[in-house]
Amino acid sequence: MLRVLHVGCAKERVVGRSELFPAGKWVETRLDIDPSVKPDVVASMTDMSPVPDASCHAVYSSHNLEHLFPHELQQALTEFLRVLDPGGFLFARVPDLQLASAAIAKGRADEPLYESANGPITPLDIVYGHRRSIAKGKVYMAHRNGFVFDSFGGALEAAGFVGIQVVREHYDLVGLGFKEFRRDTGPRLRQAVPKAAAPKAAAAL
C-alpha cells in the first residue's frame, strides 16, 4: 500500500475521493494543527517532526500554503520534501491571485465567483481569506501569502522539487512536484484538472 500524507486535512479525506488516490491502493495519514478535527497527527505544516523522513509516497495539500507568512512557505515545502520517499510527489492546490486580481480590476471585487462549502467566494476572499469565516472568529482562515502562476512553480523549485508542473483549474493553481525523480508510474497533470467528489480532492493522471 502507498501512503499519502494529507496536510491541513480539516474534516476531509482524500483517499477514495480522488482518482489520484484510489481506495485499496493508498492509505491516508491526516495531519492538521487543529485537534478538534481528529487528525492522525496534530502538527503544523512548518514542523511535521512527528512524521518520519521518507515515510510517504505522496503529500496532498489543498488551500493551506496561502495561510502561511511568506517566510514560512519554504519551511513548509522543505518539510513536505523531507517526508517524501525518493520519487514521491507533492500535489498542492492554492488560490490563483492573478485571476482574482483580474476580476477586481473589472470592478467585481465583492461579486461571488463561485460557491464553496463555506458559502460564496468573492475575489477579495481569494486575496484575504474567507471574510465571513474570519468575522466569526476563525482567524486561521486569513491569507498571509499568495501565488501567481510563476511564483507557485518557482516556490516548488526553490524548495528542491523536480519535474514540476503547474496548471490552472477554475480559480486555483494546481502544482505537482517530485522528490529527486519522477517514477515512470508517477502522475502528470492534465491541462484541466477534473473536479472530484469532494471540494478538497482534485485529481491528476
Short mmCIF file of C-alpha atoms in Angstrom, two decimals:
data_model
loop_
_atom_site.label_atom_id
_atom_site.label_comp_id
_atom_site.label_asym_id
_atom_site.label_seq_id
_atom_site.Cartn_x
_atom_site.Cartn_y
_atom_site.Cartn_z
CA MET A 1 0.00 0.00 0.00
CA LEU A 2 1.13 3.54 -0.78
CA ARG A 3 0.89 6.25 1.88
CA VAL A 4 -0.34 9.81 1.32
CA LEU A 5 0.09 12.48 3.97
CA HIS A 6 -2.97 14.75 3.85
CA VAL A 7 -1.73 18.09 5.20
CA GLY A 8 -4.26 20.55 6.62
CA CYS A 9 -6.92 17.90 6.31
CA ALA A 10 -9.66 19.56 8.42
CA LYS A 11 -12.52 17.01 8.40
CA GLU A 12 -11.85 15.86 4.84
CA ARG A 13 -10.38 12.66 3.44
CA VAL A 14 -8.74 12.35 0.05
CA VAL A 15 -8.28 8.58 -0.39
CA GLY A 16 -11.27 7.23 -2.29
CA ARG A 17 -12.41 10.76 -3.23
CA SER A 18 -9.82 11.44 -5.92
CA GLU A 19 -8.79 9.31 -8.86
CA LEU A 20 -5.20 10.10 -7.92
CA PHE A 21 -5.60 8.31 -4.57
CA PRO A 22 -7.92 5.34 -5.12
CA ALA A 23 -9.06 3.28 -2.16
CA GLY A 24 -7.38 -0.11 -1.99
CA LYS A 25 -4.08 1.26 -3.27
CA TRP A 26 -3.47 4.18 -0.90
CA VAL A 27 -3.66 4.64 2.86
CA GLU A 28 -4.07 8.13 4.29
CA THR A 29 -2.42 9.84 7.23
CA ARG A 30 -4.30 13.02 8.14
CA LEU A 31 -2.33 15.94 9.64
CA ASP A 32 -3.80 19.16 11.00
CA ILE A 33 -2.91 21.80 13.58
CA ASP A 34 -6.47 21.64 14.97
CA PRO A 35 -7.03 18.63 17.28
CA SER A 36 -10.81 19.08 17.10
CA VAL A 37 -10.88 17.62 13.56
CA LYS A 38 -9.35 14.41 14.98
CA PRO A 39 -6.34 14.09 12.67
CA ASP A 40 -3.91 11.20 12.93
CA VAL A 41 -1.12 13.71 13.57
CA VAL A 42 -1.52 17.08 15.31
CA ALA A 43 1.21 19.34 13.94
CA SER A 44 1.92 22.48 11.95
CA MET A 45 2.94 22.04 8.32
CA THR A 46 6.06 24.11 9.11
CA ASP A 47 7.15 21.47 11.67
CA MET A 48 5.92 17.97 10.88
CA SER A 49 8.54 16.30 13.09
CA PRO A 50 6.13 13.53 14.21
CA VAL A 51 6.19 12.28 10.58
CA PRO A 52 9.40 10.31 9.84
CA ASP A 53 11.74 11.12 6.98
CA ALA A 54 10.94 9.47 3.63
CA SER A 55 7.84 7.77 5.05
CA CYS A 56 5.28 8.89 2.45
CA HIS A 57 4.87 8.34 -1.26
CA ALA A 58 2.76 11.50 -1.64
CA VAL A 59 1.86 14.71 0.18
CA TYR A 60 -1.55 16.25 -0.55
CA SER A 61 -2.17 19.89 0.38
CA SER A 62 -5.28 21.82 -0.64
CA HIS A 63 -5.67 25.50 0.23
CA ASN A 64 -3.12 25.53 3.04
CA LEU A 65 0.03 27.29 1.85
CA GLU A 66 -1.70 30.66 1.45
CA HIS A 67 -2.32 30.73 5.22
CA LEU A 68 1.42 30.89 5.93
CA PHE A 69 3.52 34.04 6.12
CA PRO A 70 5.94 34.29 3.17
CA HIS A 71 8.95 33.45 5.35
CA GLU A 72 7.19 30.25 6.49
CA LEU A 73 6.48 28.98 2.99
CA GLN A 74 9.88 27.40 2.38
CA GLN A 75 9.81 25.83 5.85
CA ALA A 76 6.59 24.02 4.93
CA LEU A 77 7.75 22.98 1.46
CA THR A 78 11.03 21.71 2.93
CA GLU A 79 9.02 19.62 5.40
CA PHE A 80 6.88 18.26 2.54
CA LEU A 81 10.05 17.25 0.71
CA ARG A 82 11.59 15.69 3.83
CA VAL A 83 8.74 13.25 4.48
CA LEU A 84 8.58 12.04 0.86
CA ASP A 85 10.43 8.96 -0.25
CA PRO A 86 12.69 9.23 -3.34
CA GLY A 87 10.39 9.55 -6.34
CA GLY A 88 7.47 10.61 -4.13
CA PHE A 89 5.37 13.60 -5.10
CA LEU A 90 3.57 16.66 -3.79
CA PHE A 91 0.11 17.53 -5.11
CA ALA A 92 -0.85 21.02 -3.93
CA ARG A 93 -3.64 23.48 -4.63
CA VAL A 94 -3.62 27.24 -3.87
CA PRO A 95 -5.80 30.20 -4.90
CA ASP A 96 -4.83 31.99 -8.12
CA LEU A 97 -4.24 35.66 -7.26
CA GLN A 98 -3.85 36.62 -10.90
CA LEU A 99 -7.40 35.61 -11.78
CA ALA A 100 -8.73 37.21 -8.59
CA SER A 101 -6.89 40.44 -9.40
CA ALA A 102 -8.30 40.43 -12.93
CA ALA A 103 -11.82 40.19 -11.51
CA ILE A 104 -11.09 43.03 -9.06
CA ALA A 105 -9.76 45.18 -11.91
CA LYS A 106 -13.10 44.66 -13.68
CA GLY A 107 -14.98 46.01 -10.65
CA ARG A 108 -16.09 42.58 -9.39
CA ALA A 109 -14.28 42.68 -6.02
CA ASP A 110 -17.35 41.73 -3.96
CA GLU A 111 -19.18 39.73 -6.61
CA PRO A 112 -19.40 35.99 -5.87
CA LEU A 113 -17.28 33.99 -8.29
CA TYR A 114 -18.29 30.51 -7.12
CA GLU A 115 -19.87 28.61 -4.25
CA SER A 116 -17.82 26.68 -1.68
CA ALA A 117 -18.64 24.64 1.40
CA ASN A 118 -18.24 27.89 3.35
CA GLY A 119 -20.58 29.84 1.06
CA PRO A 120 -19.98 32.22 -1.85
CA ILE A 121 -16.38 33.19 -2.60
CA THR A 122 -15.51 36.65 -3.93
CA PRO A 123 -12.21 37.92 -5.40
CA LEU A 124 -11.49 39.67 -2.08
CA ASP A 125 -11.99 36.36 -0.27
CA ILE A 126 -9.40 34.81 -2.58
CA VAL A 127 -6.95 37.61 -1.72
CA TYR A 128 -7.56 37.95 2.03
CA GLY A 129 -9.23 34.71 3.06
CA HIS A 130 -12.90 33.91 3.60
CA ARG A 131 -14.04 37.07 5.34
CA ARG A 132 -17.33 35.69 6.69
CA SER A 133 -15.46 32.88 8.45
CA ILE A 134 -12.82 35.29 9.77
CA ALA A 135 -15.57 37.56 11.14
CA LYS A 136 -16.93 34.57 13.08
CA GLY A 137 -13.59 34.19 14.85
CA LYS A 138 -11.93 31.71 12.51
CA VAL A 139 -8.85 33.91 12.10
CA TYR A 140 -6.83 30.97 10.80
CA MET A 141 -8.82 31.39 7.57
CA ALA A 142 -6.90 34.61 6.82
CA HIS A 143 -4.50 34.54 3.88
CA ARG A 144 -0.97 35.74 4.64
CA ASN A 145 0.62 34.79 1.35
CA GLY A 146 -0.39 34.49 -2.27
CA PHE A 147 0.61 32.95 -5.59
CA VAL A 148 0.51 33.58 -9.30
CA PHE A 149 1.42 31.00 -11.93
CA ASP A 150 5.18 31.63 -11.99
CA SER A 151 5.64 32.22 -8.27
CA PHE A 152 3.98 28.93 -7.33
CA GLY A 153 6.20 26.89 -9.62
CA GLY A 154 9.20 28.94 -8.50
CA ALA A 155 8.50 28.20 -4.83
CA LEU A 156 8.37 24.46 -5.52
CA GLU A 157 11.63 24.65 -7.46
CA ALA A 158 13.35 26.68 -4.73
CA ALA A 159 12.38 24.03 -2.17
CA GLY A 160 14.08 21.32 -4.23
CA PHE A 161 11.19 19.69 -6.11
CA VAL A 162 11.83 18.43 -9.65
CA GLY A 163 9.60 17.53 -12.61
CA ILE A 164 7.33 20.43 -11.64
CA GLN A 165 4.03 21.11 -13.37
CA VAL A 166 1.56 23.91 -12.61
CA VAL A 167 -1.87 24.25 -14.22
CA ARG A 168 -4.87 26.49 -13.68
CA GLU A 169 -8.16 24.98 -12.60
CA HIS A 170 -11.10 27.31 -12.06
CA TYR A 171 -9.75 29.99 -9.66
CA ASP A 172 -6.95 27.75 -8.34
CA LEU A 173 -3.39 26.86 -9.23
CA VAL A 174 -2.61 23.16 -9.02
CA GLY A 175 1.02 22.13 -8.63
CA LEU A 176 2.80 18.80 -8.90
CA GLY A 177 6.42 18.23 -7.93
CA PHE A 178 8.63 15.20 -7.26
CA LYS A 179 11.43 14.41 -4.83
CA GLU A 180 14.66 13.56 -6.69
CA PHE A 181 13.00 11.99 -9.76
CA ARG A 182 9.68 11.18 -11.34
CA ARG A 183 8.82 7.47 -11.34
CA ASP A 184 7.60 6.05 -14.64
CA THR A 185 4.29 5.43 -12.90
CA GLY A 186 4.18 8.92 -11.41
CA PRO A 187 1.20 11.16 -12.18
CA ARG A 188 1.09 14.01 -14.67
CA LEU A 189 -1.26 16.95 -14.53
CA ARG A 190 -3.85 17.37 -17.21
CA GLN A 191 -4.24 20.83 -18.67
CA ALA A 192 -7.61 20.98 -16.93
CA VAL A 193 -7.73 19.13 -13.62
CA PRO A 194 -11.11 17.42 -13.17
CA LYS A 195 -13.20 18.02 -10.09
CA ALA A 196 -13.54 15.08 -7.70
CA ALA A 197 -16.29 14.04 -5.36
CA ALA A 198 -15.23 16.34 -2.52
CA PRO A 199 -14.14 20.01 -2.58
CA LYS A 200 -10.59 19.23 -1.42
CA ALA A 201 -9.98 16.22 -3.67
CA ALA A 202 -8.65 17.24 -7.05
CA ALA A 203 -7.11 14.70 -9.38
CA ALA A 204 -4.24 14.11 -11.75
CA LEU A 205 -3.04 11.34 -14.01
#
